[in-house]
Coordinates of N, CA and C in Angstrom, one line a residue:
X3 N 4.6 -2.2 9.4 CA 5.3 -3.2 9.3 C 4.9 -4.3 10.6
X4 N 4.2 -5.5 10.0 CA 3.5 -6.3 11.2 C 3.7 -7.3 10.7
X5 N 4.1 -8.7 12.1 CA 3.8 -9.7 10.6 C 2.5 -10.5 11.4
X6 N 1.3 -11.3 10.1 CA 0.6 -12.0 11.1 C 0.8 -13.9 9.9
X7 N 0.0 -13.6 10.6 CA -0.6 -15.5 10.0 C -1.0 -14.7 8.5
X8 N -0.8 -15.8 7.0 CA -1.3 -15.7 6.3 C -2.8 -16.5 6.0
X9 N -4.0 -16.1 5.1 CA -4.6 -16.9 5.1 C -3.7 -18.1 3.5
X10 N -5.1 -18.3 3.2 CA -4.5 -19.7 2.6 C -4.3 -18.7 0.1
X11 N -6.0 -17.9 0.0 CA -5.2 -16.9 -0.6 C -3.9 -16.3 -0.7
X12 N -3.4 -16.0 0.2 CA -2.1 -14.7 0.7 C -0.8 -16.0 0.0
X13 N -1.5 -17.1 0.4 CA -0.4 -18.5 0.1 C -0.2 -18.3 -1.7
X14 N -0.6 -17.5 -2.1 CA -0.5 -17.7 -4.1 C -0.2 -16.1 -3.8
X15 N -0.1 -15.2 -3.2 CA 0.7 -13.8 -3.5 C 2.8 -14.5 -3.7
X16 N 2.7 -15.4 -1.6 CA 3.9 -16.3 -1.9 C 4.4 -16.8 -2.7
X17 N 3.0 -17.3 -3.1 CA 3.9 -18.7 -4.4 C 4.6 -18.1 -5.3
X18 N 4.2 -16.5 -6.1 CA 4.4 -15.9 -6.6 C 5.7 -14.3 -7.2
X19 N 5.6 -14.7 -5.6 CA 6.8 -13.7 -4.9 C 8.0 -14.8 -4.9
X20 N 8.2 -16.4 -5.2 CA 8.7 -16.5 -4.6 C 9.6 -16.7 -6.4
X21 N 8.0 -17.1 -7.0 CA 9.1 -17.8 -8.4 C 9.4 -16.4 -8.8
X22 N 9.6 -15.2 -8.4 CA 9.6 -13.3 -8.6 C 10.9 -13.9 -7.9
X23 N 11.5 -14.2 -7.3 CA 13.4 -14.4 -7.4 C 13.7 -15.4 -7.7
X24 N 13.9 -16.9 -7.6 CA 13.7 -17.2 -8.5 C 14.0 -16.6 -9.9
X25 N 13.6 -16.0 -10.8 CA 14.3 -15.8 -11.9 C 14.6 -14.4 -12.0
X26 N 14.7 -13.4 -10.2 CA 15.8 -12.5 -10.2 C 17.1 -13.6 -10.3
X27 N 17.2 -14.4 -9.7 CA 18.2 -15.4 -8.8 C 19.0 -15.3 -10.4
X28 N 18.2 -16.8 -11.4 CA 18.4 -16.6 -12.5 C 19.2 -15.4 -13.3
X29 N 18.9 -14.3 -13.1 CA 19.3 -13.1 -13.9 C 20.2 -12.8 -13.1
X30 N 20.4 -13.1 -11.8 CA 21.7 -12.4 -11.6 C 22.5 -13.3 -11.2
X31 N 22.7 -14.9 -11.4 CA 24.4 -15.5 -11.8 C 24.1 -16.4 -10.6
X32 N 23.4 -16.1 -9.3 CA 22.9 -16.2 -7.6 C 22.5 -17.8 -7.9
X33 N 22.8 -19.1 -6.5 CA 22.8 -20.4 -6.7 C 22.1 -20.2 -4.7
X34 N 20.7 -20.9 -5.9 CA 20.2 -20.8 -4.4 C 18.7 -21.1 -4.3
X35 N 17.3 -21.1 -4.7 CA 16.2 -21.9 -5.3 C 16.4 -22.6 -6.7
X36 N 17.1 -21.4 -7.2 CA 17.1 -22.4 -9.2 C 17.8 -22.8 -9.3
X37 N 19.4 -23.5 -7.9 CA 19.4 -24.9 -8.6 C 19.6 -25.9 -7.9
X38 N 18.7 -25.6 -7.5 CA 17.5 -26.7 -6.8 C 15.9 -27.4 -7.3
X39 N 15.3 -28.4 -6.8 CA 13.7 -29.1 -7.5 C 13.1 -28.0 -6.9
X40 N 13.2 -26.8 -6.2 CA 12.7 -26.1 -5.2 C 11.2 -26.4 -6.1
X41 N 10.3 -25.9 -6.8 CA 9.2 -26.0 -7.1 C 8.9 -26.6 -7.1
X42 N 9.3 -28.0 -7.1 CA 9.0 -28.7 -7.3 C 8.7 -29.7 -6.2
X43 N 10.3 -29.4 -4.7 CA 9.4 -29.8 -3.3 C 8.5 -28.8 -2.4
X44 N 8.3 -27.5 -3.4 CA 7.4 -26.7 -2.6 C 7.0 -26.0 -3.4
X45 N 5.7 -27.0 -3.6 CA 4.6 -26.3 -5.1 C 3.6 -25.9 -4.2
X46 N 3.0 -24.7 -4.7 CA 2.0 -24.2 -4.6 C 0.5 -24.6 -3.0
X47 N 0.8 -25.8 -3.0 CA -0.2 -26.5 -2.3 C 0.5 -27.3 -0.7
X48 N 2.1 -26.8 -1.3 CA 2.8 -26.8 0.6 C 2.3 -25.3 1.0
X49 N 2.2 -23.9 0.2 CA 2.3 -22.5 0.8 C -0.2 -22.9 1.3
X50 N -0.4 -23.7 0.7 CA -1.3 -23.3 0.6 C -2.1 -24.3 2.2
X51 N -1.5 -25.8 2.3 CA -0.8 -26.0 3.9 C -0.6 -25.7 4.8
X52 N -0.1 -24.5 4.5 CA 1.3 -23.7 5.8 C 0.4 -22.7 6.0
X53 N -0.4 -22.1 5.4 CA -1.5 -20.8 6.0 C -2.7 -21.7 6.2
X54 N -3.1 -23.2 5.6 CA -4.3 -23.0 6.0 C -3.3 -24.3 7.8
X55 N -2.5 -24.6 7.7 CA -2.5 -24.4 9.4 C -1.2 -23.5 10.1
X56 N -1.5 -22.3 10.0 CA -1.5 -21.3 10.4 C 0.4 -21.4 11.3
X57 N 1.1 -21.8 9.2 CA 2.3 -21.9 9.9 C 3.6 -20.6 8.9
X58 N 2.2 -19.8 7.8 CA 2.8 -19.5 7.3 C 2.9 -18.0 7.5
X59 N 3.9 -17.5 7.7 CA 3.1 -15.9 8.1 C 3.9 -15.1 7.1
X60 N 3.5 -13.8 7.2 CA 3.6 -12.6 6.5 C 3.1 -11.7 6.8
X61 N 4.8 -10.8 6.2 CA 5.1 -8.8 6.6 C 3.9 -8.7 6.0
X62 N 3.5 -7.5 6.3 CA 2.1 -5.9 6.3 C 3.2 -5.0 6.7
X63 N 2.6 -4.0 4.9 CA 2.2 -2.7 5.2 C 1.0 -2.4 4.6
X64 N 0.3 -2.1 6.2 CA -1.0 -1.9 4.9 C -1.4 -3.1 4.2
X65 N -2.0 -2.7 3.4 CA -2.3 -3.8 2.5 C -1.3 -5.0 2.0
X66 N -0.3 -4.0 1.8 CA 0.7 -5.1 1.2 C 1.8 -6.7 1.6
X67 N 1.7 -7.3 1.4 CA 2.6 -8.1 1.8 C 3.9 -8.2 0.8
X68 N 5.0 -7.4 1.9 CA 6.9 -6.5 2.0 C 7.1 -8.2 1.6
X69 N 7.0 -9.7 3.1 CA 7.8 -10.4 2.6 C 6.9 -11.8 3.2
X70 N 7.6 -12.7 2.6 CA 6.6 -14.3 4.5 C 7.6 -15.2 4.4
X71 N 7.3 -15.9 5.3 CA 8.5 -17.0 5.4 C 7.8 -18.2 6.2
X72 N 7.2 -19.5 6.2 CA 7.1 -20.1 7.0 C 8.1 -20.3 8.4
X73 N 7.1 -20.4 9.8 CA 8.1 -20.1 10.7 C 7.2 -21.5 11.9
X74 N 8.3 -22.7 11.8 CA 8.1 -23.9 12.3 C 8.4 -24.1 14.1
X75 N 7.8 -25.0 14.7 CA 8.5 -25.4 15.7 C 9.2 -26.6 16.2
X76 N 9.5 -27.2 14.4 CA 10.7 -28.5 14.9 C 11.1 -28.3 13.2
X77 N 12.2 -29.0 13.0 CA 12.9 -29.3 12.1 C 13.5 -30.3 11.6
X78 N 13.8 -31.3 10.7 CA 14.2 -32.2 10.7 C 15.9 -31.8 9.6
X79 N 16.0 -30.5 9.9 CA 17.5 -30.5 9.5 C 18.7 -29.7 11.2
X80 N 17.4 -30.3 11.7 CA 17.9 -29.7 12.8 C 17.2 -30.8 13.9
X81 N 17.9 -32.2 13.8 CA 17.7 -33.4 14.7 C 18.1 -33.2 16.0
X82 N 18.9 -32.3 16.4 CA 19.6 -32.6 18.1 C 18.3 -32.3 18.7
X83 N 16.9 -31.2 18.0 CA 16.2 -30.1 18.4 C 17.0 -29.1 19.3
X84 N 16.0 -28.8 20.6 CA 16.1 -27.6 21.1 C 14.9 -26.6 21.4
X85 N 15.6 -25.3 21.8 CA 13.8 -24.0 22.0 C 14.6 -23.4 20.8
X86 N 13.3 -23.2 20.0 CA 14.2 -22.5 18.3 C 12.7 -22.1 18.0
X87 N 12.8 -21.3 16.9 CA 11.6 -21.6 16.1 C 12.4 -21.4 15.1
X88 N 12.0 -22.1 13.7 CA 13.0 -22.2 11.9 C 12.1 -21.8 11.5
X89 N 12.7 -21.2 10.8 CA 12.5 -19.9 9.6 C 12.7 -20.6 8.3
X90 N 12.6 -21.1 7.0 CA 11.7 -22.0 5.6 C 11.4 -20.8 5.1
X91 N 12.1 -21.2 3.6 CA 11.4 -19.9 3.2 C 11.1 -19.1 3.2
X92 N 11.7 -18.1 2.8 CA 11.9 -16.8 3.6 C 11.8 -15.9 2.0
X93 N 11.0 -15.1 2.0 CA 11.0 -14.2 0.4 C 10.5 -12.4 1.2
X94 N 11.2 -11.6 -0.1 CA 11.0 -10.8 0.3 C 10.8 -10.3 -1.5
X95 N 10.1 -9.3 -1.4 CA 9.9 -8.3 -2.6 C 11.1 -7.6 -3.0
X96 N 11.3 -7.5 -4.5 CA 12.1 -7.6 -4.4 C 12.6 -5.8 -4.2
X97 N 11.1 -4.6 -4.2 CA 11.2 -3.8 -4.4 C 11.1 -3.1 -2.5
X98 N 11.0 -4.0 -1.1 CA 11.0 -3.6 -0.2 C 12.6 -3.3 0.3
X99 N 13.2 -3.0 0.1 CA 14.8 -3.3 1.2 C 13.9 -2.7 3.1
X100 N 15.5 -4.1 3.4 CA 15.1 -3.6 4.0 C 14.4 -5.5 4.9
X101 N 13.3 -5.7 4.0 CA 12.0 -6.6 4.4 C 12.2 -7.8 5.2
X102 N 12.8 -8.8 4.6 CA 14.3 -9.3 5.3 C 14.3 -9.7 6.4
X103 N 15.3 -8.6 6.6 CA 16.0 -8.2 7.9 C 14.5 -8.6 9.0
X104 N 13.6 -7.5 8.2 CA 12.5 -7.0 9.3 C 11.8 -8.2 9.6
X105 N 11.0 -9.6 9.1 CA 11.1 -10.6 9.0 C 11.7 -11.3 10.4
X106 N 12.6 -11.2 10.1 CA 13.5 -11.9 11.1 C 12.7 -11.5 12.2
X107 N 13.6 -9.9 12.5 CA 13.3 -9.0 13.3 C 11.9 -9.8 14.4
X108 N 10.6 -9.1 13.5 CA 10.1 -10.2 14.0 C 9.5 -12.0 14.3
X109 N 10.9 -12.3 13.8 CA 10.6 -13.5 13.6 C 10.4 -13.6 15.4
X110 N 12.5 -13.2 16.0 CA 12.1 -13.2 17.2 C 11.6 -12.6 17.7
X111 N 10.0 -11.2 18.2 CA 9.8 -11.8 19.0 C 9.0 -12.1 19.9
X112 N 8.6 -13.1 18.5 CA 7.4 -14.0 18.3 C 8.1 -15.1 19.6
X113 N 9.8 -15.2 18.5 CA 10.3 -17.0 19.6 C 10.7 -16.4 21.0
X114 N 10.7 -14.6 21.4 CA 10.8 -14.7 22.4 C 9.5 -14.7 23.1
X115 N 8.5 -14.7 22.4 CA 6.8 -14.7 23.7 C 6.6 -16.5 23.6
X116 N 7.2 -17.0 22.5 CA 6.7 -17.9 23.3 C 8.2 -19.3 23.3
X117 N 9.0 -18.7 24.3 CA 9.8 -19.4 25.2 C 11.3 -19.4 24.8
X118 N 11.6 -19.4 23.3 CA 12.5 -19.8 22.7 C 13.5 -19.4 23.5
X119 N 15.4 -19.8 22.9 CA 16.1 -19.8 23.0 C 16.4 -19.2 22.0
X120 N 17.0 -18.8 20.4 CA 17.2 -19.6 19.3 C 15.5 -19.5 17.6
X121 N 16.9 -18.9 16.8 CA 16.0 -18.7 16.1 C 17.0 -19.7 15.1
X122 N 16.3 -20.3 14.0 CA 17.2 -20.9 12.9 C 17.1 -20.7 11.7
X123 N 17.5 -20.8 10.4 CA 17.6 -21.4 9.4 C 18.3 -21.9 8.7
X124 N 18.0 -21.7 7.3 CA 19.8 -22.6 6.3 C 19.4 -22.2 5.2
X125 N 20.7 -21.9 5.3 CA 21.3 -21.4 3.3 C 22.1 -22.1 2.1
X126 N 21.5 -21.8 1.4 CA 22.5 -23.2 0.2 C 23.7 -21.7 0.3
X127 N 25.1 -23.7 0.8 CA 25.7 -23.0 0.9 C 26.7 -23.0 -0.1
X128 N 26.6 -23.1 -1.3 CA 27.7 -22.1 -2.5 C 26.5 -20.7 -2.8
X129 N 26.3 -20.5 -2.2 CA 25.7 -18.4 -1.6 C 26.1 -17.7 -0.6
X130 N 27.0 -17.5 -1.3 CA 28.0 -16.4 -0.2 C 26.8 -15.1 0.4
X131 N 26.3 -14.6 -0.6 CA 26.1 -13.4 -0.4 C 25.3 -13.9 0.8
X132 N 23.9 -14.4 0.5 CA 22.9 -14.6 2.1 C 24.0 -15.3 2.2
X133 N 25.2 -15.6 2.6 CA 25.7 -16.5 3.8 C 25.9 -15.3 4.5
X134 N 26.7 -14.5 3.8 CA 27.4 -13.0 4.7 C 26.0 -12.3 5.1
X135 N 24.2 -12.3 4.6 CA 23.9 -11.3 4.7 C 23.1 -12.0 6.3
X136 N 23.3 -13.2 6.6 CA 22.1 -14.0 7.1 C 23.6 -13.1 8.8
X137 N 25.1 -14.2 7.9 CA 25.5 -13.4 9.2 C 25.9 -12.5 9.9
X138 N 25.5 -10.7 8.5 CA 25.2 -9.4 9.1 C 24.2 -9.7 9.7
X139 N 23.2 -10.6 10.3 CA 22.0 -10.1 10.6 C 21.7 -11.2 12.5
X140 N 23.0 -11.3 12.5 CA 24.0 -11.8 14.3 C 23.5 -13.7 14.0
X141 N 24.0 -14.0 12.5 CA 23.2 -16.3 13.0 C 24.6 -15.9 12.7
X142 N 25.6 -17.4 12.8 CA 26.7 -18.1 13.1 C 26.2 -19.6 12.5
X143 N 27.2 -20.1 11.7 CA 27.2 -21.3 11.5 C 27.2 -22.4 12.2
X144 N 26.4 -23.3 12.0 CA 25.7 -24.7 13.3 C 25.9 -25.5 11.9
X145 N 26.3 -26.0 11.4 CA 27.3 -28.2 10.6 C 26.0 -27.3 9.4
X146 N 25.6 -28.2 8.8 CA 25.3 -28.8 7.1 C 23.5 -29.3 7.5
X147 N 22.9 -28.9 6.4 CA 22.3 -30.4 6.4 C 22.5 -30.2 4.1
X148 N 20.7 -31.8 3.8 CA 21.6 -32.2 2.7 C 19.9 -32.6 2.2
X149 N 18.3 -31.6 1.2 CA 17.4 -32.4 0.9 C 17.4 -32.8 -0.6
X150 N 18.0 -33.6 -1.4 CA 17.8 -33.5 -2.8 C 19.2 -33.5 -2.9
X151 N 19.0 -32.2 -4.3 CA 20.8 -32.1 -4.5 C 20.7 -30.6 -3.6
X152 N 20.1 -30.1 -2.4 CA 20.5 -28.8 -2.0 C 20.7 -29.2 -0.9
X153 N 22.4 -27.9 -1.2 CA 23.4 -28.7 0.2 C 22.9 -27.1 0.8
X154 N 23.3 -27.3 2.2 CA 22.5 -26.3 2.8 C 23.3 -25.5 4.3
X155 N 23.5 -24.5 4.9 CA 24.6 -24.5 6.0 C 23.6 -24.3 7.2
X156 N 23.7 -25.0 8.4 CA 22.9 -24.0 9.3 C 22.7 -22.8 10.3
X157 N 22.6 -22.1 10.0 CA 22.5 -20.5 11.1 C 21.8 -20.8 11.8
X158 N 22.1 -20.4 13.4 CA 21.5 -19.6 14.7 C 21.7 -18.6 14.9
X159 N 20.8 -18.1 15.6 CA 20.5 -16.7 16.3 C 20.3 -17.1 17.7
X160 N 21.0 -16.5 18.9 CA 20.4 -17.0 19.8 C 20.6 -15.7 20.2
X161 N 18.4 -15.7 21.3 CA 17.8 -14.2 21.4 C 18.3 -14.4 22.7
X162 N 19.2 -15.0 23.7 CA 19.5 -15.0 25.7 C 21.2 -14.5 25.9

């Protein structure tokens, strides 16, 4: 598996993966993207723009996209700044066990290559299973954020 920049056409596939995850969240009763106005805030045009700007990354195995995320150098949800890469919109195919973890590991490598001290992300505060997943990946809580109806827990993972 390797992490690489996505192109504009792959942004469409990433968006479909997100739609599938939202449907899965609904079917399982999990709260996250499905309990906010996610698709209006992050429409397909957002992912196409992120791909055009070189900020949309895909984890691939052969020709298959297993997971994807937008990886940023700064994030308004972290006004204190710092030496970090920020993971947003992390999505993995439901049939790709471990792909999300692998994407996080590759992001850590990318952060180290860029001289960053940590990686950061946020997750819905009321999604205990997702927060537990990130804690198991070595992330620690670092405050809260809110965007529209979304309330998130900010999480960080120190690399050094």
